[in-house]
Structure formats: C-alpha cells, structure tokens
Amino acid sequence: MNHIDHDRELGLLIELCRELCKFGFQVGMSDARPAVFIRDTSGGISWIVALDRSGERFEWRNGADAHPVADPVGAAGAIAVEVWKRAGLSGAM
C-alpha cells in the first residue's frame, strides 16, 4: 500500500477500534502491521483484526471472517459476537 492508502487503513482501523471499545473490549492498535487487537482478561492478545488486501473489508480469524469497512459498527458487532461465542458467553454486557 502507498502512503495515502496506509493513512486510510489506519483511519478505518481507528474507527473500528472506537466501536469495539463500546462493547467493553480492551483494544489496542499496531501501525507496524496495521491491525487492531483485542486483549483477553489476562492481558494477552486474543483477536487480531486487519484489512484485507483490497482494503475494503475488515478480516479476522486469519481471514475466515470479514465485514465491509464501510460499516465499522456492524463489523464491531460481528466481531463481538464471535469473541463472546469463543469465550463461551452469550452476548453483550
């Protein structure tokens, strides 16, 4: 990606990060490999979300799941459901 695309990628990930915070997740970002990470209760990284190669979809679980970047609210909701499901929880706070 060129510099402009990198800035767009970071901006989209920041939007997603804000939305994930609304679900009460501990989140952080890496700009070395632009990605959002979600920490588990012990502080370890349990989920990583990045943009796909086209820059049009957020993807997680190594690309097994994805959601359009035009809908960061929906992407955060889909990720939250998956995180809670994997943790054995049924839903939101």
mmCIF file of C-alpha atoms in Angstrom:
data_model
loop_
_atom_site.group_PDB
_atom_site.id
_atom_site.type_symbol
_atom_site.label_atom_id
_atom_site.label_comp_id
_atom_site.label_asym_id
_atom_site.label_seq_id
_atom_site.Cartn_x
_atom_site.Cartn_y
_atom_site.Cartn_z
ATOM 1 C CA MET A 1 0.000 0.000 0.000
ATOM 2 C CA ASN A 2 1.224 3.524 -0.645
ATOM 3 C CA HIS A 3 1.346 6.288 1.988
ATOM 4 C CA ILE A 4 -2.167 7.560 1.274
ATOM 5 C CA ASP A 5 -3.573 4.043 1.470
ATOM 6 C CA HIS A 6 -1.699 3.471 4.734
ATOM 7 C CA ASP A 7 -3.325 6.571 6.235
ATOM 8 C CA ARG A 8 -6.757 5.384 5.061
ATOM 9 C CA GLU A 9 -6.086 1.940 6.527
ATOM 10 C CA LEU A 10 -5.122 3.420 9.899
ATOM 11 C CA GLY A 11 -8.196 5.669 9.865
ATOM 12 C CA LEU A 12 -10.510 2.726 9.220
ATOM 13 C CA LEU A 13 -8.874 0.685 11.960
ATOM 14 C CA ILE A 14 -9.195 3.594 14.390
ATOM 15 C CA GLU A 15 -12.937 3.738 13.639
ATOM 16 C CA LEU A 16 -13.223 0.002 14.299
ATOM 17 C CA CYS A 17 -11.211 0.341 17.497
ATOM 18 C CA ARG A 18 -13.615 3.014 18.776
ATOM 19 C CA GLU A 19 -16.606 0.801 18.023
ATOM 20 C CA LEU A 20 -15.050 -2.226 19.739
ATOM 21 C CA CYS A 21 -14.415 -0.111 22.852
ATOM 22 C CA LYS A 22 -18.171 0.469 23.080
ATOM 23 C CA PHE A 23 -18.545 -3.275 23.721
ATOM 24 C CA GLY A 24 -16.146 -3.023 26.655
ATOM 25 C CA PHE A 25 -13.216 -4.760 24.987
ATOM 26 C CA GLN A 26 -9.644 -3.885 25.833
ATOM 27 C CA VAL A 27 -8.302 -2.923 22.424
ATOM 28 C CA GLY A 28 -5.080 -1.604 21.001
ATOM 29 C CA MET A 29 -3.521 -0.889 17.648
ATOM 30 C CA SER A 30 -0.332 -1.651 15.834
ATOM 31 C CA ASP A 31 0.740 0.569 12.987
ATOM 32 C CA ALA A 32 3.774 -1.557 12.086
ATOM 33 C CA ARG A 33 1.362 -4.058 10.589
ATOM 34 C CA PRO A 34 -1.799 -2.023 10.714
ATOM 35 C CA ALA A 35 -4.173 -4.013 12.871
ATOM 36 C CA VAL A 36 -6.493 -3.800 15.856
ATOM 37 C CA PHE A 37 -6.035 -6.303 18.626
ATOM 38 C CA ILE A 38 -8.387 -7.345 21.400
ATOM 39 C CA ARG A 39 -6.894 -8.398 24.713
ATOM 40 C CA ASP A 40 -8.273 -11.202 26.838
ATOM 41 C CA THR A 41 -8.822 -10.846 30.585
ATOM 42 C CA SER A 42 -5.208 -11.825 31.326
ATOM 43 C CA GLY A 43 -3.917 -9.055 29.045
ATOM 44 C CA GLY A 44 -2.820 -11.348 26.238
ATOM 45 C CA ILE A 45 -3.811 -10.694 22.642
ATOM 46 C CA SER A 46 -6.688 -12.952 21.699
ATOM 47 C CA TRP A 47 -8.016 -11.427 18.453
ATOM 48 C CA ILE A 48 -6.363 -9.533 15.620
ATOM 49 C CA VAL A 49 -8.366 -7.615 13.018
ATOM 50 C CA ALA A 50 -6.791 -6.148 9.874
ATOM 51 C CA LEU A 51 -7.875 -5.010 6.434
ATOM 52 C CA ASP A 52 -7.854 -7.472 3.575
ATOM 53 C CA ARG A 53 -5.563 -6.888 0.584
ATOM 54 C CA SER A 54 -8.239 -4.906 -1.255
ATOM 55 C CA GLY A 55 -8.684 -2.551 1.711
ATOM 56 C CA GLU A 56 -12.437 -2.990 1.502
ATOM 57 C CA ARG A 57 -13.055 -5.494 4.298
ATOM 58 C CA PHE A 58 -12.032 -5.963 7.912
ATOM 59 C CA GLU A 59 -10.928 -9.550 8.432
ATOM 60 C CA TRP A 60 -10.284 -11.651 11.491
ATOM 61 C CA ARG A 61 -9.618 -15.300 12.318
ATOM 62 C CA ASN A 62 -6.895 -15.309 9.638
ATOM 63 C CA GLY A 63 -9.361 -14.193 7.000
ATOM 64 C CA ALA A 64 -12.028 -16.771 7.882
ATOM 65 C CA ASP A 65 -14.426 -13.928 8.754
ATOM 66 C CA ALA A 66 -14.767 -10.488 7.177
ATOM 67 C CA HIS A 67 -17.031 -7.434 7.100
ATOM 68 C CA PRO A 68 -17.108 -4.344 4.830
ATOM 69 C CA VAL A 69 -15.065 -1.367 6.082
ATOM 70 C CA ALA A 70 -17.968 0.917 5.166
ATOM 71 C CA ASP A 71 -19.784 -0.480 8.224
ATOM 72 C CA PRO A 72 -17.465 -0.317 11.256
ATOM 73 C CA VAL A 73 -20.437 -0.529 13.647
ATOM 74 C CA GLY A 74 -21.614 -3.758 12.028
ATOM 75 C CA ALA A 75 -18.069 -5.111 11.899
ATOM 76 C CA ALA A 76 -17.597 -4.442 15.623
ATOM 77 C CA GLY A 77 -20.899 -6.185 16.362
ATOM 78 C CA ALA A 78 -19.943 -9.232 14.278
ATOM 79 C CA ILE A 79 -16.537 -9.399 15.955
ATOM 80 C CA ALA A 80 -18.127 -9.030 19.416
ATOM 81 C CA VAL A 81 -20.487 -11.936 18.750
ATOM 82 C CA GLU A 82 -17.568 -14.098 17.647
ATOM 83 C CA VAL A 83 -15.388 -13.122 20.627
ATOM 84 C CA TRP A 84 -18.203 -13.843 23.082
ATOM 85 C CA LYS A 85 -19.067 -17.113 21.352
ATOM 86 C CA ARG A 86 -15.456 -18.307 21.536
ATOM 87 C CA ALA A 87 -15.313 -17.263 25.205
ATOM 88 C CA GLY A 88 -18.479 -19.232 25.953
ATOM 89 C CA LEU A 89 -20.554 -16.116 26.626
ATOM 90 C CA SER A 90 -23.931 -15.494 25.081
ATOM 91 C CA GLY A 91 -23.891 -11.755 24.493
ATOM 92 C CA ALA A 92 -23.261 -8.163 25.370
ATOM 93 C CA MET A 93 -22.562 -6.597 28.713
#
